[in-house]
């Protein structure tokens, strides 16, 4: 064929495409109905799913439901002053969030706009909130620990960088506290954090931000907040935006911990939106694609291949159960998407076992390989001891005669349960955790009354901090208990035991 004609044809094609683009960009639709943060627009036929629309004053909406004659729009700004008849202009842009190091220490909405009253800034870039998850060849296995500072987690249910671990439990069982502790544990490390508030009360969000600031953890954390009063569109977008911000850091080879608090609220917001848009409801009135909603989000958590910088994104989604029903729709969806769950039990919580992690119903699938060697060695069979505890206690309650070995395991289990209790906002370093496990294994707690153990171990940690900081450093550096470290720990524990016996009334 004549090359000249080819060229002309290409040029005509390009010109036409550009013209169509310009025509499309000028497309202006008109709202025919508005209510509850959702609107319907007519007269913008070529708007695509996920495209942003704008009113002249900058008010933003997201095209979310494409029908033959009209489109459903989710407003991303308060929509009290929007009314039918208003014009919305297609922008040709998809929803994007600001990404920048300047986001650290800030509270932003789902588009990355500061909402903490602080100064605004010009971000380095905008990245789309919906991004494709890295493919298999771009990933590598989880092999580095994600230290949470929570003794029961790091000992029995260890997490690794790039893992997805669900935090599951009834209302007020300490889910948020657990996630915050994990964020606090990253202070002074290379790990950056993103905390996402979805559908929480405004006061709860303020409390979280306050807690992070007071603990000195806000400087390395981005808070993405879409509280219960914010438009449903914001609540829908928030976790994707948080994930994109995390991916921005990960793309620089950094390690990121992202908390989604909570995906139950996210699913509820999505259900509200779907019902308002007139989509057909599925099981429990959730839209049929609610699984995909969370699968495509959590699929983005990963450890990148070294070729791509080796960064990681660890996800801690939170979900709420009702009356301990972990087999409800959203919890089972999330359990099947994640690499394990930390189940918080309200009975344990009320009995004073806090954090109320039910070790029997909790699991961590990939993190075991990443557990620091020193903890893995010390924790080797403790999970079994803990798992048997409940059964043995029930057995003992019926006055059954126990064999000496069974009685020993029961006593060990009771002491272990005490040793795993931990107040909130007090994450522990690996050195402390190893010392506590050492004390249990070597029988230093056997002579301590069960109700004194929490006190005894707090004393132990204080004493180690004051006199043996170098031992803690050595344990962490060497990732094992050397002969010298073992001797120092023994010495400290013996001294503490003598003191403790003296303190006890005869
Ligand atoms: P919600 O379902 O309302 O979001 P939640 O499961 O996130 O609740 P939190 O708000 O974290 O629970 O905690 C509930 C209460 O339990 C708070 O008052 C908190 O101070 C207390 N709490 C949580 N963890 C501990 C802990 N380890 N020790 C003592 N108290 C704790
Ligand atoms: Mg909470």
CSV table of N, CA and C in Angstrom, one decimal, residues 248-404:
chain,number,residue,atom,x,y,z
A,248,UNK,N,2.9,4.2,47.2
A,248,UNK,CA,3.8,5.2,46.8
A,248,UNK,C,5.1,5.0,47.7
A,249,UNK,N,5.0,4.8,49.0
A,249,UNK,CA,6.1,4.6,49.8
A,249,UNK,C,6.8,3.3,49.5
A,250,UNK,N,6.0,2.3,49.2
A,250,UNK,CA,6.5,1.0,48.9
A,250,UNK,C,7.4,1.0,47.6
A,251,UNK,N,6.9,1.8,46.7
A,251,UNK,CA,7.6,1.9,45.4
A,251,UNK,C,9.0,2.5,45.6
A,252,UNK,N,9.3,3.2,46.7
A,252,UNK,CA,10.6,3.7,47.0
A,252,UNK,C,11.4,2.7,47.8
A,253,UNK,N,11.0,1.5,47.9
A,253,UNK,CA,11.7,0.5,48.6
A,253,UNK,C,11.5,0.5,50.1
A,254,UNK,N,10.5,1.3,50.5
A,254,UNK,CA,10.3,1.4,51.9
A,254,UNK,C,9.2,0.3,52.4
A,255,UNK,N,9.1,0.2,53.7
A,255,UNK,CA,8.2,-0.8,54.3
A,255,UNK,C,7.0,0.0,54.9
A,256,UNK,N,5.8,-0.5,54.6
A,256,UNK,CA,4.6,0.3,55.1
A,256,UNK,C,3.7,-0.7,55.8
A,257,UNK,N,3.1,-0.2,56.8
A,257,UNK,CA,2.0,-0.9,57.5
A,257,UNK,C,0.7,-0.1,57.4
A,258,UNK,N,-0.3,-0.7,56.8
A,258,UNK,CA,-1.6,0.0,56.5
A,258,UNK,C,-2.7,-0.7,57.3
A,259,UNK,N,-3.4,0.2,58.1
A,259,UNK,CA,-4.5,-0.3,58.9
A,259,UNK,C,-5.8,0.2,58.3
A,260,UNK,N,-6.8,-0.7,58.1
A,260,UNK,CA,-8.1,-0.3,57.6
A,260,UNK,C,-9.1,-0.5,58.7
A,261,UNK,N,-9.5,0.6,59.3
A,261,UNK,CA,-10.4,0.5,60.5
A,261,UNK,C,-11.8,1.1,60.2
A,262,UNK,N,-12.9,0.5,59.8
A,262,UNK,CA,-12.8,-1.0,59.6
A,262,UNK,C,-13.5,-1.3,58.2
A,263,UNK,N,-13.2,-2.5,57.7
A,263,UNK,CA,-13.8,-2.9,56.5
A,263,UNK,C,-15.2,-3.3,56.6
A,264,UNK,N,-15.7,-3.6,57.8
A,264,UNK,CA,-17.1,-3.8,58.0
A,264,UNK,C,-17.9,-2.5,57.7
A,265,UNK,N,-17.3,-1.4,58.2
A,265,UNK,CA,-18.0,-0.1,57.9
A,265,UNK,C,-17.9,0.2,56.4
A,266,UNK,N,-16.8,-0.2,55.8
A,266,UNK,CA,-16.6,0.0,54.4
A,266,UNK,C,-17.7,-0.8,53.6
A,267,UNK,N,-17.9,-2.0,54.0
A,267,UNK,CA,-18.9,-2.8,53.3
A,267,UNK,C,-20.3,-2.2,53.5
A,268,UNK,N,-20.5,-1.7,54.7
A,268,UNK,CA,-21.8,-1.1,55.0
A,268,UNK,C,-22.0,0.2,54.2
A,269,UNK,N,-20.9,1.0,54.0
A,269,UNK,CA,-21.0,2.2,53.2
A,269,UNK,C,-21.3,1.8,51.7
A,270,UNK,N,-20.7,0.7,51.3
A,270,UNK,CA,-20.9,0.3,49.9
A,270,UNK,C,-22.3,-0.2,49.7
A,271,UNK,N,-22.8,-0.9,50.7
A,271,UNK,CA,-24.2,-1.4,50.6
A,271,UNK,C,-25.2,-0.2,50.5
A,272,UNK,N,-24.9,0.8,51.4
A,272,UNK,CA,-25.8,2.0,51.3
A,272,UNK,C,-25.8,2.6,49.9
A,273,UNK,N,-24.5,2.8,49.4
A,273,UNK,CA,-24.4,3.4,48.1
A,273,UNK,C,-25.2,2.6,47.0
A,274,UNK,N,-25.0,1.2,47.1
A,274,UNK,CA,-25.6,0.4,46.1
A,274,UNK,C,-27.1,0.4,46.1
A,275,UNK,N,-27.6,0.5,47.4
A,275,UNK,CA,-29.1,0.6,47.5
A,275,UNK,C,-29.6,1.9,47.0
A,276,UNK,N,-28.8,3.0,47.3
A,276,UNK,CA,-29.3,4.3,46.8
A,276,UNK,C,-29.2,4.4,45.3
A,277,UNK,N,-28.3,3.6,44.7
A,277,UNK,CA,-28.2,3.6,43.2
A,277,UNK,C,-29.1,2.6,42.6
A,278,UNK,N,-29.9,1.9,43.4
A,278,UNK,CA,-30.9,1.0,42.9
A,278,UNK,C,-30.3,-0.3,42.3
A,279,UNK,N,-29.1,-0.7,42.8
A,279,UNK,CA,-28.5,-2.0,42.3
A,279,UNK,C,-29.2,-3.1,43.1
A,280,UNK,N,-29.2,-4.2,42.5
A,280,UNK,CA,-29.9,-5.3,43.1
A,280,UNK,C,-29.1,-5.9,44.3
A,281,UNK,N,-29.8,-6.0,45.4
A,281,UNK,CA,-29.1,-6.5,46.6
A,281,UNK,C,-28.9,-8.0,46.6
A,282,UNK,N,-27.8,-8.4,47.1
A,282,UNK,CA,-27.5,-9.9,47.2
A,282,UNK,C,-27.7,-10.3,48.7
A,283,UNK,N,-26.8,-11.2,49.1
A,283,UNK,CA,-26.9,-11.8,50.4
A,283,UNK,C,-26.8,-10.7,51.5
A,284,UNK,N,-27.6,-10.7,52.5
A,284,UNK,CA,-27.6,-9.7,53.6
A,284,UNK,C,-27.7,-8.3,53.0
A,285,UNK,N,-28.3,-8.2,51.9
A,285,UNK,CA,-28.5,-6.9,51.2
A,285,UNK,C,-27.2,-6.2,50.7
A,286,UNK,N,-26.1,-6.9,50.9
A,286,UNK,CA,-24.8,-6.4,50.3
A,286,UNK,C,-24.9,-6.6,48.8
A,287,UNK,N,-24.2,-5.7,48.0
A,287,UNK,CA,-24.2,-5.9,46.6
A,287,UNK,C,-23.4,-7.2,46.3
A,288,UNK,N,-23.7,-7.9,45.2
A,288,UNK,CA,-23.1,-9.2,45.0
A,288,UNK,C,-21.6,-9.1,44.8
A,289,UNK,N,-21.0,-7.9,44.5
A,289,UNK,CA,-19.6,-7.9,44.3
A,289,UNK,C,-18.8,-7.4,45.5
A,290,UNK,N,-19.4,-7.6,46.7
A,290,UNK,CA,-18.8,-7.1,47.9
A,290,UNK,C,-17.5,-7.8,48.2
A,291,UNK,N,-17.4,-9.1,47.7
A,291,UNK,CA,-16.1,-9.8,47.9
A,291,UNK,C,-15.0,-9.2,47.1
A,292,UNK,N,-15.3,-8.9,45.8
A,292,UNK,CA,-14.3,-8.2,45.0
A,292,UNK,C,-13.9,-6.9,45.5
A,293,UNK,N,-14.8,-6.2,46.2
A,293,UNK,CA,-14.5,-4.9,46.8
A,293,UNK,C,-13.3,-5.0,47.7
A,294,UNK,N,-13.2,-6.0,48.5
A,294,UNK,CA,-12.1,-6.2,49.5
A,294,UNK,C,-11.0,-7.0,48.9
A,295,UNK,N,-11.3,-8.0,48.0
A,295,UNK,CA,-10.2,-8.8,47.4
A,295,UNK,C,-9.3,-7.9,46.6
A,296,UNK,N,-9.8,-7.0,45.9
A,296,UNK,CA,-8.9,-6.2,45.0
A,296,UNK,C,-8.1,-5.2,45.9
A,297,UNK,N,-8.6,-4.8,47.0
A,297,UNK,CA,-7.9,-3.9,47.9
A,297,UNK,C,-6.7,-4.7,48.6
A,298,UNK,N,-7.1,-5.9,49.2
A,298,UNK,CA,-6.1,-6.6,50.0
A,298,UNK,C,-5.0,-7.3,49.1
A,299,UNK,N,-5.4,-7.5,47.8
A,299,UNK,CA,-4.5,-8.1,46.9
A,299,UNK,C,-3.3,-7.2,46.7
A,300,UNK,N,-3.5,-5.9,47.0
A,300,UNK,CA,-2.4,-5.0,46.7
A,300,UNK,C,-1.3,-5.0,47.8
A,301,UNK,N,-1.6,-5.7,48.9
A,301,UNK,CA,-0.6,-5.8,50.0
A,301,UNK,C,0.4,-6.9,49.5
A,302,UNK,N,1.7,-6.6,49.6
A,302,UNK,CA,2.7,-7.5,49.1
A,302,UNK,C,4.1,-7.2,49.6
A,303,UNK,N,5.0,-8.1,49.3
A,303,UNK,CA,6.4,-7.8,49.4
A,303,UNK,C,6.9,-7.7,48.0
A,304,UNK,N,7.5,-6.6,47.5
A,304,UNK,CA,7.9,-6.5,46.1
A,304,UNK,C,9.2,-7.2,45.9
A,305,UNK,N,9.5,-7.6,44.7
A,305,UNK,CA,10.7,-8.2,44.4
A,305,UNK,C,11.9,-7.2,44.5
A,306,UNK,N,13.1,-7.7,44.8
A,306,UNK,CA,14.2,-6.8,45.0
A,306,UNK,C,14.5,-6.0,43.8
A,307,UNK,N,14.2,-6.6,42.6
A,307,UNK,CA,14.3,-5.9,41.3
A,307,UNK,C,13.5,-4.6,41.4
A,308,UNK,N,12.4,-4.5,42.1
A,308,UNK,CA,11.6,-3.3,42.2
A,308,UNK,C,11.8,-2.6,43.5
A,309,UNK,N,12.9,-2.8,44.1
A,309,UNK,CA,13.2,-2.0,45.3
A,309,UNK,C,13.0,-2.8,46.6
A,310,UNK,N,12.3,-3.9,46.5
A,310,UNK,CA,12.1,-4.8,47.7
A,310,UNK,C,11.2,-4.2,48.8
A,311,UNK,N,10.4,-3.1,48.5
A,311,UNK,CA,9.5,-2.6,49.6
A,311,UNK,C,8.4,-3.5,49.9
A,312,UNK,N,7.7,-3.2,50.9
A,312,UNK,CA,6.5,-4.0,51.3
A,312,UNK,C,5.4,-3.2,51.8
A,313,UNK,N,4.2,-3.8,51.7
A,313,UNK,CA,3.0,-3.2,52.2
A,313,UNK,C,2.2,-4.3,53.0
A,314,UNK,N,2.2,-4.1,54.3
A,314,UNK,CA,1.6,-5.1,55.2
A,314,UNK,C,0.2,-4.5,55.5
A,315,UNK,N,-0.9,-5.3,55.4
A,315,UNK,CA,-2.2,-4.8,55.7
A,315,UNK,C,-2.8,-5.4,56.9
A,316,UNK,N,-3.4,-4.5,57.8
A,316,UNK,CA,-4.1,-5.0,58.9
A,316,UNK,C,-5.6,-4.5,58.8
A,317,UNK,N,-6.4,-5.2,58.1
A,317,UNK,CA,-7.8,-4.8,58.0
A,317,UNK,C,-8.5,-5.2,59.3
A,318,UNK,N,-9.5,-4.4,59.7
A,318,UNK,CA,-10.2,-4.7,60.9
A,318,UNK,C,-11.7,-5.0,60.5
A,319,UNK,N,-12.3,-6.0,61.2
A,319,UNK,CA,-13.7,-6.3,60.9
A,319,UNK,C,-14.4,-6.6,62.2
A,320,UNK,N,-15.7,-6.2,62.2
A,320,UNK,CA,-16.4,-6.4,63.5
A,320,UNK,C,-17.4,-7.6,63.3
A,321,UNK,N,-17.4,-8.4,64.4
A,321,UNK,CA,-18.3,-9.5,64.4
A,321,UNK,C,-19.5,-9.1,65.4
A,322,UNK,N,-20.6,-9.9,65.2
A,322,UNK,CA,-21.7,-9.7,66.1
A,322,UNK,C,-21.9,-10.9,66.9
A,323,UNK,N,-21.9,-10.8,68.3
A,323,UNK,CA,-22.0,-11.9,69.2
A,323,UNK,C,-21.0,-13.1,68.8
A,324,UNK,N,-19.8,-12.7,68.5
A,324,UNK,CA,-18.8,-13.7,68.2
A,324,UNK,C,-19.0,-14.5,67.0
A,325,UNK,N,-19.9,-14.1,66.1
A,325,UNK,CA,-20.2,-14.9,64.9
A,325,UNK,C,-19.2,-14.6,63.8
A,326,UNK,N,-18.1,-15.4,63.8
A,326,UNK,CA,-17.1,-15.2,62.8
A,326,UNK,C,-17.4,-15.9,61.4
A,327,UNK,N,-18.5,-16.6,61.4
A,327,UNK,CA,-18.9,-17.2,60.1
A,327,UNK,C,-19.9,-16.3,59.4
A,328,UNK,N,-20.1,-15.1,59.8
A,328,UNK,CA,-21.0,-14.1,59.1
A,328,UNK,C,-20.4,-13.8,57.7
A,329,UNK,N,-21.2,-13.2,56.9
A,329,UNK,CA,-20.8,-13.0,55.5
A,329,UNK,C,-19.4,-12.2,55.3
A,330,UNK,N,-19.4,-11.0,55.8
A,330,UNK,CA,-18.2,-10.1,55.6
A,330,UNK,C,-17.0,-10.8,56.3
A,331,UNK,N,-17.1,-11.2,57.6
A,331,UNK,CA,-15.9,-11.8,58.2
A,331,UNK,C,-15.4,-13.0,57.4
A,332,UNK,N,-16.3,-13.9,57.0
A,332,UNK,CA,-15.7,-15.1,56.2
A,332,UNK,C,-15.1,-14.7,54.9
A,333,UNK,N,-15.7,-13.7,54.3
A,333,UNK,CA,-15.0,-13.1,53.0
A,333,UNK,C,-13.6,-12.7,53.4
A,334,UNK,N,-13.5,-11.9,54.4
A,334,UNK,CA,-12.2,-11.3,54.7
A,334,UNK,C,-11.2,-12.4,55.2
A,335,UNK,N,-11.7,-13.4,55.9
A,335,UNK,CA,-10.9,-14.5,56.4
A,335,UNK,C,-10.3,-15.2,55.2
A,336,UNK,N,-11.1,-15.4,54.2
A,336,UNK,CA,-10.6,-16.1,53.0
A,336,UNK,C,-9.7,-15.3,52.1
A,337,UNK,N,-9.7,-13.9,52.3
A,337,UNK,CA,-8.8,-13.1,51.5
A,337,UNK,C,-7.5,-12.9,52.2
A,338,UNK,N,-7.5,-12.9,53.5
A,338,UNK,CA,-6.2,-12.6,54.2
A,338,UNK,C,-5.4,-13.8,54.5
A,339,UNK,N,-4.2,-13.6,55.1
A,339,UNK,CA,-3.3,-14.7,55.4
A,339,UNK,C,-3.4,-15.1,56.9
A,340,UNK,N,-4.6,-14.8,57.4
A,340,UNK,CA,-4.8,-15.2,58.8
A,340,UNK,C,-5.6,-14.2,59.6
A,341,UNK,N,-6.0,-14.5,60.8
A,341,UNK,CA,-6.8,-13.5,61.5
A,341,UNK,C,-6.4,-13.6,63.0
A,342,UNK,N,-6.4,-12.4,63.6
A,342,UNK,CA,-6.3,-12.3,65.1
A,342,UNK,C,-7.7,-12.1,65.6
A,343,UNK,N,-8.2,-13.1,66.3
A,343,UNK,CA,-9.6,-13.0,66.7
A,343,UNK,C,-9.6,-12.6,68.2
A,344,UNK,N,-10.3,-11.5,68.5
A,344,UNK,CA,-10.4,-11.0,69.8
A,344,UNK,C,-11.8,-11.4,70.4
A,345,UNK,N,-11.7,-12.0,71.6
A,345,UNK,CA,-12.9,-12.6,72.1
A,345,UNK,C,-13.4,-11.8,73.3
A,346,UNK,N,-14.7,-11.5,73.3
A,346,UNK,CA,-15.3,-10.6,74.3
A,346,UNK,C,-15.3,-11.2,75.7
A,347,UNK,N,-15.4,-12.6,75.7
A,347,UNK,CA,-15.4,-13.2,77.1
A,347,UNK,C,-14.0,-13.1,77.7
A,348,UNK,N,-13.0,-13.3,76.9
A,348,UNK,CA,-11.6,-13.2,77.4
A,348,UNK,C,-11.4,-11.7,77.8
A,349,UNK,N,-11.9,-10.8,77.0
A,349,UNK,CA,-11.7,-9.4,77.3
A,349,UNK,C,-12.4,-9.1,78.7
A,350,UNK,N,-13.6,-9.6,78.9
A,350,UNK,CA,-14.2,-9.3,80.1
A,350,UNK,C,-13.6,-10.0,81.3
A,351,UNK,N,-12.9,-11.1,81.1
A,351,UNK,CA,-12.2,-11.8,82.1
A,351,UNK,C,-10.9,-11.1,82.5
A,352,UNK,N,-10.5,-10.1,81.7
A,352,UNK,CA,-9.3,-9.3,82.0
A,352,UNK,C,-8.1,-9.8,81.2
A,353,UNK,N,-8.3,-10.8,80.2
A,353,UNK,CA,-7.2,-11.2,79.4
A,353,UNK,C,-7.1,-10.2,78.2
A,354,UNK,N,-6.2,-9.3,78.4
A,354,UNK,CA,-6.1,-8.2,77.4
A,354,UNK,C,-4.6,-8.1,77.0
A,355,UNK,N,-4.3,-8.0,75.7
A,355,UNK,CA,-5.2,-8.1,74.5
A,355,UNK,C,-6.0,-9.5,74.5
A,356,UNK,N,-7.2,-9.4,74.1
A,356,UNK,CA,-8.1,-10.6,74.3
A,356,UNK,C,-8.0,-11.6,73.1
A,357,UNK,N,-6.8,-11.8,72.6
A,357,UNK,CA,-6.6,-12.7,71.4
A,357,UNK,C,-6.9,-14.1,71.8
A,358,UNK,N,-7.8,-14.7,71.1
A,358,UNK,CA,-8.2,-16.1,71.2
A,358,UNK,C,-7.2,-16.9,70.4
A,359,UNK,N,-6.2,-17.5,71.0
A,359,UNK,CA,-5.1,-18.1,70.2
A,359,UNK,C,-5.7,-19.3,69.4
A,360,UNK,N,-6.7,-20.0,70.0
A,360,UNK,CA,-7.2,-21.1,69.3
A,360,UNK,C,-7.9,-20.8,67.9
A,361,UNK,N,-8.5,-19.6,67.9
A,361,UNK,CA,-9.3,-19.2,66.7
A,361,UNK,C,-8.4,-18.3,65.8
A,362,UNK,N,-7.2,-18.0,66.2
A,362,UNK,CA,-6.4,-17.1,65.5
A,362,UNK,C,-5.3,-17.9,64.7
A,363,UNK,N,-4.9,-17.3,63.6
A,363,UNK,CA,-3.8,-18.0,62.9
A,363,UNK,C,-3.0,-17.0,62.1
A,364,UNK,N,-1.8,-17.3,61.8
A,364,UNK,CA,-1.0,-16.4,61.0
A,364,UNK,C,-0.3,-17.3,60.0
A,365,UNK,N,-0.6,-17.2,58.7
A,365,UNK,CA,-0.2,-18.3,57.8
A,365,UNK,C,1.2,-18.1,57.2
A,366,UNK,N,1.6,-16.9,57.0
A,366,UNK,CA,2.9,-16.8,56.3
A,366,UNK,C,4.0,-16.3,57.3
A,367,UNK,N,3.6,-15.7,58.4
A,367,UNK,CA,4.5,-14.9,59.2
A,367,UNK,C,5.5,-15.8,60.0
A,368,UNK,N,5.1,-17.1,60.2
A,368,UNK,CA,5.9,-18.0,61.0
A,368,UNK,C,7.4,-18.0,60.5
A,369,UNK,N,7.5,-18.0,59.1
A,369,UNK,CA,8.8,-18.1,58.5
A,369,UNK,C,9.6,-16.9,58.8
A,370,UNK,N,8.9,-15.8,59.1
A,370,UNK,CA,9.6,-14.5,59.3
A,370,UNK,C,9.9,-14.2,60.7
A,371,UNK,N,9.4,-15.1,61.6
A,371,UNK,CA,9.6,-14.8,63.1
A,371,UNK,C,11.1,-14.7,63.4
A,372,UNK,N,11.5,-13.7,64.2
A,372,UNK,CA,13.0,-13.6,64.6
A,372,UNK,C,13.3,-15.0,65.3
A,373,UNK,N,14.5,-15.4,64.9
A,373,UNK,CA,14.9,-16.8,65.4
A,373,UNK,C,14.9,-16.9,66.9
A,374,UNK,N,15.3,-15.8,67.6
A,374,UNK,CA,15.4,-15.9,69.1
A,374,UNK,C,14.0,-16.2,69.6
A,375,UNK,N,12.9,-15.5,69.1
A,375,UNK,CA,11.6,-15.7,69.6
A,375,UNK,C,11.1,-17.1,69.1
A,376,UNK,N,11.4,-17.5,67.9
A,376,UNK,CA,10.9,-18.8,67.4
A,376,UNK,C,11.4,-19.9,68.3
A,377,UNK,N,12.7,-19.9,68.7
A,377,UNK,CA,13.3,-20.9,69.5
A,377,UNK,C,12.6,-20.9,70.9
A,378,UNK,N,12.4,-19.8,71.5
A,378,UNK,CA,11.9,-19.7,72.8
A,378,UNK,C,10.4,-20.0,72.9
A,379,UNK,N,9.7,-19.8,71.7
A,379,UNK,CA,8.2,-20.0,71.7
A,379,UNK,C,7.8,-21.3,71.2
A,380,UNK,N,8.8,-22.2,70.9
A,380,UNK,CA,8.5,-23.4,70.1
A,380,UNK,C,7.2,-24.1,70.5
A,381,UNK,N,7.0,-24.6,71.7
A,381,UNK,CA,5.8,-25.4,71.9
A,381,UNK,C,4.8,-24.7,72.8
A,382,UNK,N,5.0,-23.4,73.0
A,382,UNK,CA,4.1,-22.6,73.9
A,382,UNK,C,2.7,-22.5,73.3
A,383,UNK,N,2.5,-22.5,72.0
A,383,UNK,CA,1.2,-22.4,71.3
A,383,UNK,C,0.4,-23.6,71.7
A,384,UNK,N,1.0,-24.7,71.8
A,384,UNK,CA,0.2,-25.9,72.1
A,384,UNK,C,-0.2,-25.9,73.6
A,385,UNK,N,0.7,-25.4,74.5
A,385,UNK,CA,0.4,-25.3,75.9
A,385,UNK,C,-0.8,-24.4,76.1
A,386,UNK,N,-0.7,-23.3,75.3
A,386,UNK,CA,-1.8,-22.3,75.5
A,386,UNK,C,-3.1,-22.8,74.9
A,387,UNK,N,-3.0,-23.6,73.8
A,387,UNK,CA,-4.2,-24.1,73.2
A,387,UNK,C,-4.9,-25.1,74.1
A,388,UNK,N,-4.1,-25.9,74.9
A,388,UNK,CA,-4.6,-26.9,75.8
A,388,UNK,C,-5.2,-26.3,77.1
A,389,UNK,N,-4.8,-25.1,77.4
A,389,UNK,CA,-5.1,-24.5,78.7
A,389,UNK,C,-6.6,-24.6,79.0
A,390,UNK,N,-7.4,-24.1,78.0
A,390,UNK,CA,-8.9,-24.0,78.2
A,390,UNK,C,-9.4,-25.4,78.6
A,391,UNK,N,-9.0,-26.4,77.8
A,391,UNK,CA,-9.5,-27.7,78.0
A,391,UNK,C,-9.1,-28.2,79.4
A,392,UNK,N,-7.9,-28.0,79.8
A,392,UNK,CA,-7.4,-28.5,81.1
A,392,UNK,C,-8.1,-27.8,82.2
A,393,UNK,N,-8.3,-26.5,82.1
A,393,UNK,CA,-9.0,-25.8,83.1
A,393,UNK,C,-10.4,-26.3,83.3
A,394,UNK,N,-11.1,-26.6,82.2
A,394,UNK,CA,-12.4,-27.2,82.4
A,394,UNK,C,-12.4,-28.5,83.1
A,395,UNK,N,-11.4,-29.3,82.7
A,395,UNK,CA,-11.2,-30.6,83.3
A,395,UNK,C,-11.0,-30.5,84.8
A,396,UNK,N,-10.1,-29.5,85.2
A,396,UNK,CA,-9.7,-29.4,86.6
A,396,UNK,C,-10.9,-28.9,87.4
A,397,UNK,N,-11.7,-28.1,86.7
A,397,UNK,CA,-12.9,-27.5,87.4
A,397,UNK,C,-13.8,-28.6,87.9
A,398,UNK,N,-13.9,-29.7,87.3
A,398,UNK,CA,-14.7,-30.8,87.7
A,398,UNK,C,-14.1,-31.6,88.8
A,399,UNK,N,-13.0,-31.1,89.3
A,399,UNK,CA,-12.3,-31.8,90.4
A,399,UNK,C,-11.6,-33.1,90.1
A,400,UNK,N,-11.3,-33.2,88.8
A,400,UNK,CA,-10.7,-34.5,88.3
A,400,UNK,C,-9.2,-34.5,88.9
A,401,UNK,N,-8.8,-35.6,89.2
A,401,UNK,CA,-7.4,-35.8,89.7
A,401,UNK,C,-6.5,-35.6,88.4
A,402,UNK,N,-5.5,-34.8,88.5
A,402,UNK,CA,-4.6,-34.6,87.4
A,402,UNK,C,-3.3,-35.3,87.6
A,403,UNK,N,-2.8,-35.8,86.5
A,403,UNK,CA,-1.4,-36.4,86.6
A,403,UNK,C,-0.4,-35.3,86.8
A,404,UNK,N,0.7,-35.6,87.4
A,404,UNK,CA,1.7,-34.5,87.6
A,404,UNK,C,2.1,-33.7,86.4
